[in-house]
Tab-separated table of N, CA and C in Angstrom:
chain	number	residue	atom	x	y	z
A	1	UNK	N	156.231	-307.225	76.026
A	1	UNK	CA	155.863	-306.462	77.202
A	1	UNK	C	157.052	-306.401	78.144
A	2	UNK	N	157.202	-305.300	78.816
A	2	UNK	CA	158.369	-305.128	79.662
A	2	UNK	C	157.940	-304.275	80.855
A	3	UNK	N	158.056	-304.823	82.063
A	3	UNK	CA	157.643	-304.067	83.244
A	3	UNK	C	158.360	-304.608	84.466
A	4	UNK	N	158.301	-303.853	85.556
A	4	UNK	CA	158.936	-304.285	86.793
A	4	UNK	C	158.205	-305.470	87.398
A	5	UNK	N	156.916	-305.585	87.238
A	5	UNK	CA	156.122	-306.719	87.705
A	5	UNK	C	155.368	-307.284	86.536
A	6	UNK	N	154.353	-308.101	86.811
A	6	UNK	CA	153.533	-308.609	85.717
A	6	UNK	C	152.747	-307.466	85.104
A	7	UNK	N	152.719	-307.356	83.791
A	7	UNK	CA	151.961	-306.299	83.135
A	7	UNK	C	150.465	-306.452	83.390
A	8	UNK	N	149.758	-305.326	83.288
A	8	UNK	CA	148.316	-305.302	83.532
A	8	UNK	C	147.599	-306.293	82.625
A	9	UNK	N	147.969	-306.352	81.358
A	9	UNK	CA	147.324	-307.263	80.404
A	9	UNK	C	147.556	-308.719	80.809
A	10	UNK	N	148.747	-309.044	81.307
A	10	UNK	CA	149.043	-310.414	81.729
A	10	UNK	C	148.195	-310.800	82.932
A	11	UNK	N	148.024	-309.869	83.871
A	11	UNK	CA	147.180	-310.143	85.032
A	11	UNK	C	145.736	-310.364	84.617
A	12	UNK	N	145.245	-309.560	83.670
A	12	UNK	CA	143.881	-309.750	83.184
A	12	UNK	C	143.733	-311.090	82.484
A	13	UNK	N	144.721	-311.485	81.701
A	13	UNK	CA	144.677	-312.780	81.019
A	13	UNK	C	144.652	-313.917	82.027
A	14	UNK	N	145.482	-313.820	83.055
A	14	UNK	CA	145.514	-314.860	84.080
A	14	UNK	C	144.187	-314.924	84.828
A	15	UNK	N	143.590	-313.770	85.124
A	15	UNK	CA	142.298	-313.740	85.810
A	15	UNK	C	141.201	-314.344	84.939
A	16	UNK	N	141.216	-314.047	83.649
A	16	UNK	CA	140.216	-314.609	82.738
A	16	UNK	C	140.369	-316.119	82.636
A	17	UNK	N	141.606	-316.604	82.593
A	17	UNK	CA	141.854	-318.037	82.534
A	17	UNK	C	141.375	-318.721	83.813
A	18	UNK	N	141.627	-318.106	84.956
A	18	UNK	CA	141.172	-318.667	86.226
A	18	UNK	C	139.650	-318.699	86.296
A	19	UNK	N	138.988	-317.640	85.826
A	19	UNK	CA	137.523	-317.602	85.828
A	19	UNK	C	136.947	-318.688	84.930
A	20	UNK	N	137.566	-318.918	83.781
A	20	UNK	CA	137.101	-319.969	82.876
A	20	UNK	C	137.277	-321.345	83.510
A	21	UNK	N	138.375	-321.549	84.227
A	21	UNK	CA	138.609	-322.833	84.887
A	21	UNK	C	137.588	-323.077	85.989
A	22	UNK	N	137.252	-322.039	86.756
A	22	UNK	CA	136.239	-322.168	87.805
A	22	UNK	C	134.881	-322.474	87.195
A	23	UNK	N	134.529	-321.784	86.119
A	23	UNK	CA	133.247	-322.029	85.457
A	23	UNK	C	133.170	-323.457	84.931
A	24	UNK	N	134.263	-323.960	84.377
A	24	UNK	CA	134.278	-325.334	83.869
A	24	UNK	C	134.148	-326.333	85.010
A	25	UNK	N	134.809	-326.062	86.133
A	25	UNK	CA	134.738	-326.971	87.273
A	25	UNK	C	133.342	-327.003	87.873
A	26	UNK	N	132.666	-325.866	87.906
A	26	UNK	CA	131.313	-325.805	88.459
A	26	UNK	C	130.338	-326.580	87.586
A	27	UNK	N	130.562	-326.594	86.279
A	27	UNK	CA	129.629	-327.249	85.371
A	27	UNK	C	129.830	-328.757	85.286
A	28	UNK	N	130.843	-329.315	85.954
A	28	UNK	CA	131.074	-330.749	85.916
A	28	UNK	C	129.973	-331.485	86.670
A	29	UNK	N	129.616	-332.705	86.239
A	29	UNK	CA	128.577	-333.456	86.939
A	29	UNK	C	129.020	-333.807	88.352
A	30	UNK	N	128.064	-333.868	89.277
A	30	UNK	CA	128.365	-334.093	90.683
A	30	UNK	C	128.622	-335.566	90.988
A	31	UNK	N	128.118	-336.485	90.172
A	31	UNK	CA	128.297	-337.905	90.461
A	31	UNK	C	129.673	-338.390	90.003
A	32	UNK	N	130.173	-339.410	90.698
A	32	UNK	CA	131.480	-339.966	90.346
A	32	UNK	C	131.329	-340.862	89.126
A	33	UNK	N	132.264	-340.739	88.203
A	33	UNK	CA	132.253	-341.583	87.024
A	33	UNK	C	133.671	-342.046	86.752
A	34	UNK	N	133.803	-343.163	86.056
A	34	UNK	CA	135.131	-343.660	85.724
A	34	UNK	C	135.774	-342.729	84.709
A	35	UNK	N	136.975	-342.312	85.005
A	35	UNK	CA	137.664	-341.365	84.134
A	35	UNK	C	138.491	-342.120	83.099
A	36	UNK	N	138.658	-341.553	81.897
A	36	UNK	CA	139.433	-342.230	80.852
A	36	UNK	C	140.926	-342.249	81.178
A	37	UNK	N	141.652	-343.146	80.511
A	37	UNK	CA	143.093	-343.252	80.702
A	37	UNK	C	143.804	-341.984	80.224
A	38	UNK	N	143.357	-341.397	79.108
A	38	UNK	CA	143.945	-340.194	78.519
A	38	UNK	C	142.905	-339.090	78.409
A	39	UNK	N	143.317	-337.846	78.608
A	39	UNK	CA	142.498	-336.660	78.325
A	39	UNK	C	143.401	-335.623	77.667
A	40	UNK	N	142.860	-334.942	76.656
A	40	UNK	CA	143.605	-333.893	75.962
A	40	UNK	C	142.760	-332.629	75.901
A	41	UNK	N	143.399	-331.478	75.886
A	41	UNK	CA	142.703	-330.211	75.731
A	41	UNK	C	143.697	-329.121	75.373
A	42	UNK	N	143.181	-327.927	75.113
A	42	UNK	CA	144.030	-326.799	74.755
A	42	UNK	C	143.446	-325.533	75.357
A	43	UNK	N	144.298	-324.689	75.905
A	43	UNK	CA	143.880	-323.419	76.476
A	43	UNK	C	144.905	-322.347	76.146
A	44	UNK	N	144.759	-321.197	76.774
A	44	UNK	CA	145.680	-320.081	76.571
A	44	UNK	C	146.173	-319.630	77.939
A	45	UNK	N	147.460	-319.332	78.030
A	45	UNK	CA	148.030	-318.875	79.283
A	45	UNK	C	149.084	-317.813	79.047
A	46	UNK	N	149.728	-317.399	80.114
A	46	UNK	CA	150.776	-316.383	80.052
A	46	UNK	C	152.002	-316.923	80.778
A	47	UNK	N	153.155	-316.885	80.114
A	47	UNK	CA	154.427	-317.209	80.750
A	47	UNK	C	155.130	-315.902	81.082
A	48	UNK	N	155.572	-315.767	82.319
A	48	UNK	CA	156.299	-314.566	82.728
A	48	UNK	C	157.689	-314.987	83.200
A	49	UNK	N	158.714	-314.360	82.656
A	49	UNK	CA	160.100	-314.664	82.988
A	49	UNK	C	160.797	-313.397	83.455
A	50	UNK	N	161.655	-313.523	84.486
A	50	UNK	CA	162.590	-312.448	84.788
A	50	UNK	C	163.554	-312.361	83.620
A	51	UNK	N	164.046	-311.163	83.317
A	51	UNK	CA	164.983	-311.012	82.205
A	51	UNK	C	166.221	-311.889	82.405
A	52	UNK	N	166.641	-312.049	83.627
A	52	UNK	CA	167.746	-312.929	83.997
A	52	UNK	C	167.606	-313.158	85.484
A	53	UNK	N	168.321	-314.130	86.034
A	53	UNK	CA	168.202	-314.435	87.471
A	53	UNK	C	168.534	-313.194	88.296
A	54	UNK	N	167.625	-312.837	89.180
A	54	UNK	CA	167.817	-311.676	90.031
A	54	UNK	C	167.402	-310.358	89.413
A	55	UNK	N	166.873	-310.375	88.193
A	55	UNK	CA	166.484	-309.134	87.513
A	55	UNK	C	165.222	-308.550	88.131
A	56	UNK	N	165.123	-307.228	88.090
A	56	UNK	CA	163.923	-306.540	88.563
A	56	UNK	C	162.881	-306.420	87.454
A	57	UNK	N	163.261	-306.699	86.219
A	57	UNK	CA	162.334	-306.574	85.091
A	57	UNK	C	161.871	-307.953	84.623
A	58	UNK	N	160.653	-307.976	84.088
A	58	UNK	CA	159.999	-309.216	83.677
A	58	UNK	C	159.450	-309.068	82.273
A	59	UNK	N	159.420	-310.157	81.539
A	59	UNK	CA	158.766	-310.196	80.226
A	59	UNK	C	157.662	-311.243	80.292
A	60	UNK	N	156.521	-310.932	79.669
A	60	UNK	CA	155.380	-311.856	79.657
A	60	UNK	C	155.041	-312.213	78.222
A	61	UNK	N	154.708	-313.478	77.998
A	61	UNK	CA	154.402	-313.983	76.663
A	61	UNK	C	153.102	-314.782	76.706
A	62	UNK	N	152.134	-314.469	75.826
A	62	UNK	CA	150.943	-315.333	75.731
A	62	UNK	C	151.338	-316.624	75.003
A	63	UNK	N	150.865	-317.765	75.500
A	63	UNK	CA	151.221	-319.054	74.902
A	63	UNK	C	150.016	-319.989	74.891
A	64	UNK	N	149.959	-320.885	73.897
A	64	UNK	CA	148.940	-321.933	73.948
A	64	UNK	C	149.338	-322.941	75.029
A	65	UNK	N	148.355	-323.456	75.752
A	65	UNK	CA	148.619	-324.417	76.817
A	65	UNK	C	147.979	-325.759	76.486
A	66	UNK	N	148.764	-326.736	76.095
A	66	UNK	CA	148.175	-328.061	75.910
A	66	UNK	C	147.859	-328.656	77.282
A	67	UNK	N	146.788	-329.374	77.371
A	67	UNK	CA	146.359	-329.997	78.612
A	67	UNK	C	146.385	-331.499	78.393
A	68	UNK	N	147.156	-332.218	79.191
A	68	UNK	CA	147.298	-333.653	79.045
A	68	UNK	C	147.137	-334.314	80.401
A	69	UNK	N	146.266	-335.306	80.469
A	69	UNK	CA	146.110	-336.109	81.676
A	69	UNK	C	146.298	-337.564	81.281
A	70	UNK	N	147.168	-338.263	82.010
A	70	UNK	CA	147.370	-339.696	81.806
A	70	UNK	C	147.233	-340.365	83.161
A	71	UNK	N	146.378	-341.371	83.257
A	71	UNK	CA	146.113	-342.055	84.520
A	71	UNK	C	146.582	-343.512	84.450
A	72	UNK	N	147.853	-343.729	84.180
A	72	UNK	CA	148.395	-345.078	84.063
A	72	UNK	C	148.752	-345.662	85.419
A	73	UNK	N	149.176	-346.926	85.402
A	73	UNK	CA	149.544	-347.609	86.644
A	73	UNK	C	150.898	-347.140	87.173
A	74	UNK	N	151.836	-346.831	86.263
A	74	UNK	CA	153.196	-346.522	86.686
A	74	UNK	C	153.520	-345.036	86.672
A	75	UNK	N	152.941	-344.302	85.735
A	75	UNK	CA	153.180	-342.867	85.636
A	75	UNK	C	151.861	-342.125	85.694
A	76	UNK	N	151.902	-340.882	86.160
A	76	UNK	CA	150.737	-339.997	86.197
A	76	UNK	C	151.117	-338.693	85.520
A	77	UNK	N	150.158	-338.078	84.863
A	77	UNK	CA	150.352	-336.761	84.262
A	77	UNK	C	149.063	-335.985	84.458
A	78	UNK	N	149.136	-334.860	85.178
A	78	UNK	CA	147.960	-334.030	85.425
A	78	UNK	C	148.426	-332.624	85.776
A	79	UNK	N	147.570	-331.835	86.439
A	79	UNK	CA	147.930	-330.451	86.764
A	79	UNK	C	149.144	-330.355	87.687
A	80	UNK	N	149.522	-331.466	88.328
A	80	UNK	CA	150.691	-331.475	89.202
A	80	UNK	C	151.967	-331.883	88.479
A	81	UNK	N	151.904	-332.120	87.169
A	81	UNK	CA	153.089	-332.460	86.393
A	81	UNK	C	153.139	-333.924	86.004
A	82	UNK	N	154.282	-334.320	85.450
A	82	UNK	CA	154.530	-335.703	85.068
A	82	UNK	C	155.337	-336.326	86.191
A	83	UNK	N	154.890	-337.483	86.691
A	83	UNK	CA	155.578	-338.048	87.843
A	83	UNK	C	155.424	-339.559	87.911
A	84	UNK	N	156.285	-340.149	88.701
A	84	UNK	CA	156.223	-341.561	89.041
A	84	UNK	C	156.165	-341.626	90.550
A	85	UNK	N	155.140	-342.271	91.088
A	85	UNK	CA	155.012	-342.409	92.532
A	85	UNK	C	155.907	-343.568	92.959
A	86	UNK	N	156.895	-343.281	93.801
A	86	UNK	CA	157.890	-344.282	94.160
A	86	UNK	C	157.536	-345.050	95.420
A	87	UNK	N	157.051	-344.366	96.445
A	87	UNK	CA	156.785	-345.013	97.724
A	87	UNK	C	155.407	-344.613	98.208
A	88	UNK	N	154.596	-345.600	98.554
A	88	UNK	CA	153.302	-345.332	99.161
A	88	UNK	C	152.400	-344.485	98.298
A	89	UNK	N	151.389	-343.944	98.908
A	89	UNK	CA	150.416	-343.125	98.198
A	89	UNK	C	150.885	-341.676	98.210
A	90	UNK	N	151.596	-341.258	97.165
A	90	UNK	CA	152.049	-339.881	96.982
A	90	UNK	C	153.025	-339.409	98.067
A	91	UNK	N	153.808	-340.307	98.677
A	91	UNK	CA	154.785	-339.877	99.682
A	91	UNK	C	156.098	-339.431	99.033
A	92	UNK	N	156.593	-340.215	98.089
A	92	UNK	CA	157.810	-339.852	97.364
A	92	UNK	C	157.514	-339.970	95.877
A	93	UNK	N	157.811	-338.898	95.139
A	93	UNK	CA	157.530	-338.862	93.707
A	93	UNK	C	158.793	-338.481	92.947
A	94	UNK	N	158.873	-338.953	91.717
A	94	UNK	CA	159.921	-338.534	90.799
A	94	UNK	C	159.240	-337.756	89.686
A	95	UNK	N	159.498	-336.452	89.616
A	95	UNK	CA	158.841	-335.564	88.660
A	95	UNK	C	159.806	-335.124	87.572
A	96	UNK	N	159.244	-334.616	86.487
A	96	UNK	CA	160.030	-333.975	85.439
A	96	UNK	C	160.052	-332.482	85.745
A	97	UNK	N	161.243	-331.912	85.897
A	97	UNK	CA	161.409	-330.503	86.246
A	97	UNK	C	161.939	-329.738	85.035
A	98	UNK	N	161.296	-328.607	84.702
A	98	UNK	CA	161.686	-327.800	83.547
A	98	UNK	C	161.783	-326.335	83.972
A	99	UNK	N	162.827	-325.649	83.498
A	99	UNK	CA	162.979	-324.220	83.755
A	99	UNK	C	163.733	-323.616	82.572
A	100	UNK	N	163.633	-322.323	82.411
A	100	UNK	CA	164.339	-321.687	81.310
A	100	UNK	C	164.357	-320.181	81.442
A	101	UNK	N	165.094	-319.550	80.539
A	101	UNK	CA	165.125	-318.091	80.459
A	101	UNK	C	164.995	-317.684	78.997
A	102	UNK	N	164.548	-316.475	78.775
A	102	UNK	CA	164.404	-315.944	77.422
A	102	UNK	C	165.643	-315.119	77.069
A	103	UNK	N	165.893	-314.871	75.779
A	103	UNK	CA	167.046	-314.037	75.416
A	103	UNK	C	166.848	-312.602	75.898
A	104	UNK	N	167.936	-311.957	76.312
A	104	UNK	CA	167.863	-310.586	76.836
A	104	UNK	C	168.929	-309.740	76.166
A	105	UNK	N	168.508	-308.598	75.656
A	105	UNK	CA	169.455	-307.615	75.114
A	105	UNK	C	169.783	-306.607	76.211
A	106	UNK	N	170.703	-305.744	75.942
A	106	UNK	CA	171.088	-304.737	76.930
A	106	UNK	C	169.897	-303.904	77.375
A	107	UNK	N	169.866	-303.574	78.649
A	107	UNK	CA	168.931	-302.587	79.179
A	107	UNK	C	169.737	-301.685	80.109
A	108	UNK	N	169.093	-300.731	80.752
A	108	UNK	CA	169.841	-299.758	81.557
A	108	UNK	C	170.603	-300.425	82.702
A	109	UNK	N	170.052	-301.469	83.301
A	109	UNK	CA	170.732	-302.143	84.409
A	109	UNK	C	171.932	-302.951	83.931
A	110	UNK	N	171.929	-303.366	82.654
A	110	UNK	CA	173.009	-304.191	82.100
A	110	UNK	C	173.821	-303.424	81.065
A	111	UNK	N	173.899	-302.137	81.182
A	111	UNK	CA	174.590	-301.294	80.209
A	111	UNK	C	176.024	-301.771	79.982
A	112	UNK	N	176.367	-301.988	78.694
A	112	UNK	CA	177.714	-302.400	78.335
A	112	UNK	C	177.973	-303.892	78.434
A	113	UNK	N	177.029	-304.659	78.932
A	113	UNK	CA	177.209	-306.110	79.047
A	113	UNK	C	176.722	-306.798	77.777
A	114	UNK	N	177.255	-307.981	77.468
A	114	UNK	CA	176.806	-308.691	76.264
A	114	UNK	C	175.373	-309.209	76.425
A	115	UNK	N	174.714	-309.447	75.273
A	115	UNK	CA	173.366	-310.011	75.294
A	115	UNK	C	173.401	-311.397	75.931
A	116	UNK	N	172.278	-311.776	76.550
A	116	UNK	CA	172.166	-313.096	77.168
A	116	UNK	C	171.383	-314.024	76.249
A	117	UNK	N	171.903	-315.220	76.039
A	117	UNK	CA	171.217	-316.202	75.208
A	117	UNK	C	170.163	-316.934	76.035
A	118	UNK	N	169.161	-317.522	75.382
A	118	UNK	CA	168.147	-318.276	76.134
A	118	UNK	C	168.753	-319.548	76.729
A	119	UNK	N	168.169	-320.014	77.816
A	119	UNK	CA	168.604	-321.265	78.433
A	119	UNK	C	167.400	-322.172	78.633
A	120	UNK	N	167.655	-323.465	78.713
A	120	UNK	CA	166.621	-324.461	78.997
A	120	UNK	C	167.221	-325.502	79.924
A	121	UNK	N	166.528	-325.772	81.023
A	121	UNK	CA	166.970	-326.774	81.985
A	121	UNK	C	165.874	-327.826	82.100
A	122	UNK	N	166.213	-329.088	81.903
A	122	UNK	CA	165.260	-330.186	82.018
A	122	UNK	C	165.938	-331.296	82.800
A	123	UNK	N	165.226	-331.868	83.752
A	123	UNK	CA	165.799	-332.967	84.519
A	123	UNK	C	164.820	-333.501	85.536
A	124	UNK	N	165.208	-334.555	86.217
A	124	UNK	CA	164.321	-335.133	87.226
A	124	UNK	C	164.297	-334.283	88.493
A	125	UNK	N	163.215	-334.411	89.239
A	125	UNK	CA	163.084	-333.751	90.539
A	125	UNK	C	162.506	-334.763	91.510
A	126	UNK	N	163.221	-335.041	92.580
A	126	UNK	CA	162.743	-335.933	93.622
A	126	UNK	C	161.955	-335.099	94.621
A	127	UNK	N	160.742	-335.533	94.926
A	127	UNK	CA	159.874	-334.776	95.823
A	127	UNK	C	159.375	-335.698	96.931
A	128	UNK	N	159.640	-335.319	98.183
A	128	UNK	CA	159.180	-336.083	99.343
A	128	UNK	C	158.165	-335.244	100.101
A	129	UNK	N	156.982	-335.803	100.311
A	129	UNK	CA	155.935	-335.123	101.072
A	129	UNK	C	156.125	-335.506	102.542
A	130	UNK	N	156.683	-334.594	103.322
A	130	UNK	CA	157.039	-334.879	104.706
A	130	UNK	C	155.842	-334.811	105.643
A	131	UNK	N	154.931	-333.854	105.400
A	131	UNK	CA	153.753	-333.720	106.259
A	131	UNK	C	152.656	-332.991	105.505
A	132	UNK	N	151.407	-333.410	105.717
A	132	UNK	CA	150.232	-332.730	105.159
A	132	UNK	C	149.107	-332.815	106.167
A	133	UNK	N	148.309	-331.730	106.264
A	133	UNK	CA	147.143	-331.815	107.132
A	133	UNK	C	146.060	-332.612	106.406
A	134	UNK	N	144.932	-332.862	107.058
A	134	UNK	CA	143.928	-333.780	106.513
A	134	UNK	C	143.346	-333.329	105.183
A	135	UNK	N	143.133	-332.039	104.975
A	135	UNK	CA	142.571	-331.587	103.691
A	135	UNK	C	143.664	-331.164	102.697
A	136	UNK	N	144.932	-331.392	103.028
A	136	UNK	CA	146.097	-331.116	102.175
A	136	UNK	C	146.257	-329.644	101.791
A	137	UNK	N	145.694	-328.739	102.580
A	137	UNK	CA	145.864	-327.311	102.300
A	137	UNK	C	147.168	-326.789	102.884
A	138	UNK	N	147.667	-327.447	103.916
A	138	UNK	CA	148.949	-327.088	104.517
A	138	UNK	C	149.850	-328.311	104.391
A	139	UNK	N	151.062	-328.099	103.860
A	139	UNK	CA	151.951	-329.242	103.667
A	139	UNK	C	153.406	-328.817	103.780
A	140	UNK	N	154.246	-329.792	104.032
A	140	UNK	CA	155.689	-329.590	104.101
A	140	UNK	C	156.325	-330.595	103.147
A	141	UNK	N	156.973	-330.085	102.100
A	141	UNK	CA	157.583	-330.924	101.073
A	141	UNK	C	159.078	-330.644	100.989
A	142	UNK	N	159.834	-331.640	100.564
A	142	UNK	CA	161.247	-331.491	100.241
A	142	UNK	C	161.381	-331.768	98.756
A	143	UNK	N	161.879	-330.787	97.988
A	143	UNK	CA	162.030	-330.925	96.539
A	143	UNK	C	163.494	-330.769	96.169
A	144	UNK	N	164.009	-331.755	95.436
A	144	UNK	CA	165.408	-331.746	95.025
A	144	UNK	C	165.462	-331.854	93.503
A	145	UNK	N	165.584	-330.696	92.791
A	145	UNK	CA	165.704	-330.760	91.331
A	145	UNK	C	167.134	-331.115	90.925
A	146	UNK	N	167.258	-331.976	89.925
A	146	UNK	CA	168.570	-332.359	89.396
A	146	UNK	C	168.641	-331.889	87.955
A	147	UNK	N	169.125	-330.654	87.736
A	147	UNK	CA	169.206	-330.098	86.375
A	147	UNK	C	170.617	-329.675	86.084
């Protein structure tokens, strides 16, 4: 798929995935229960990448999404990523940061330029939560990725 923004099909896929997540959350039991140390699952999602940094065009790819939750004493893994809480209750965290690009061949904006190879960036990210309101809907964070 190739478009200036997210393609219509990608938006529909994302909306369907969000609706399924809401339906699953609504069906969860209301009482508190002890959660297991590990949880695994699988879903479907869409990855959208700019053709290259600063590009006006985007490519979208449907992908399987593994779901992993780990509730250990030293490390956590959930919808917020893989992290180690360093100071206090979620004040400073060390996360795993991942980014990448897909291969790009010539298009009209890059006429005459060589093809771009894919890239992958993986490294730690230090995250400091500087301020949050009581329900955590508004927050101020400092994120320093080291890739």
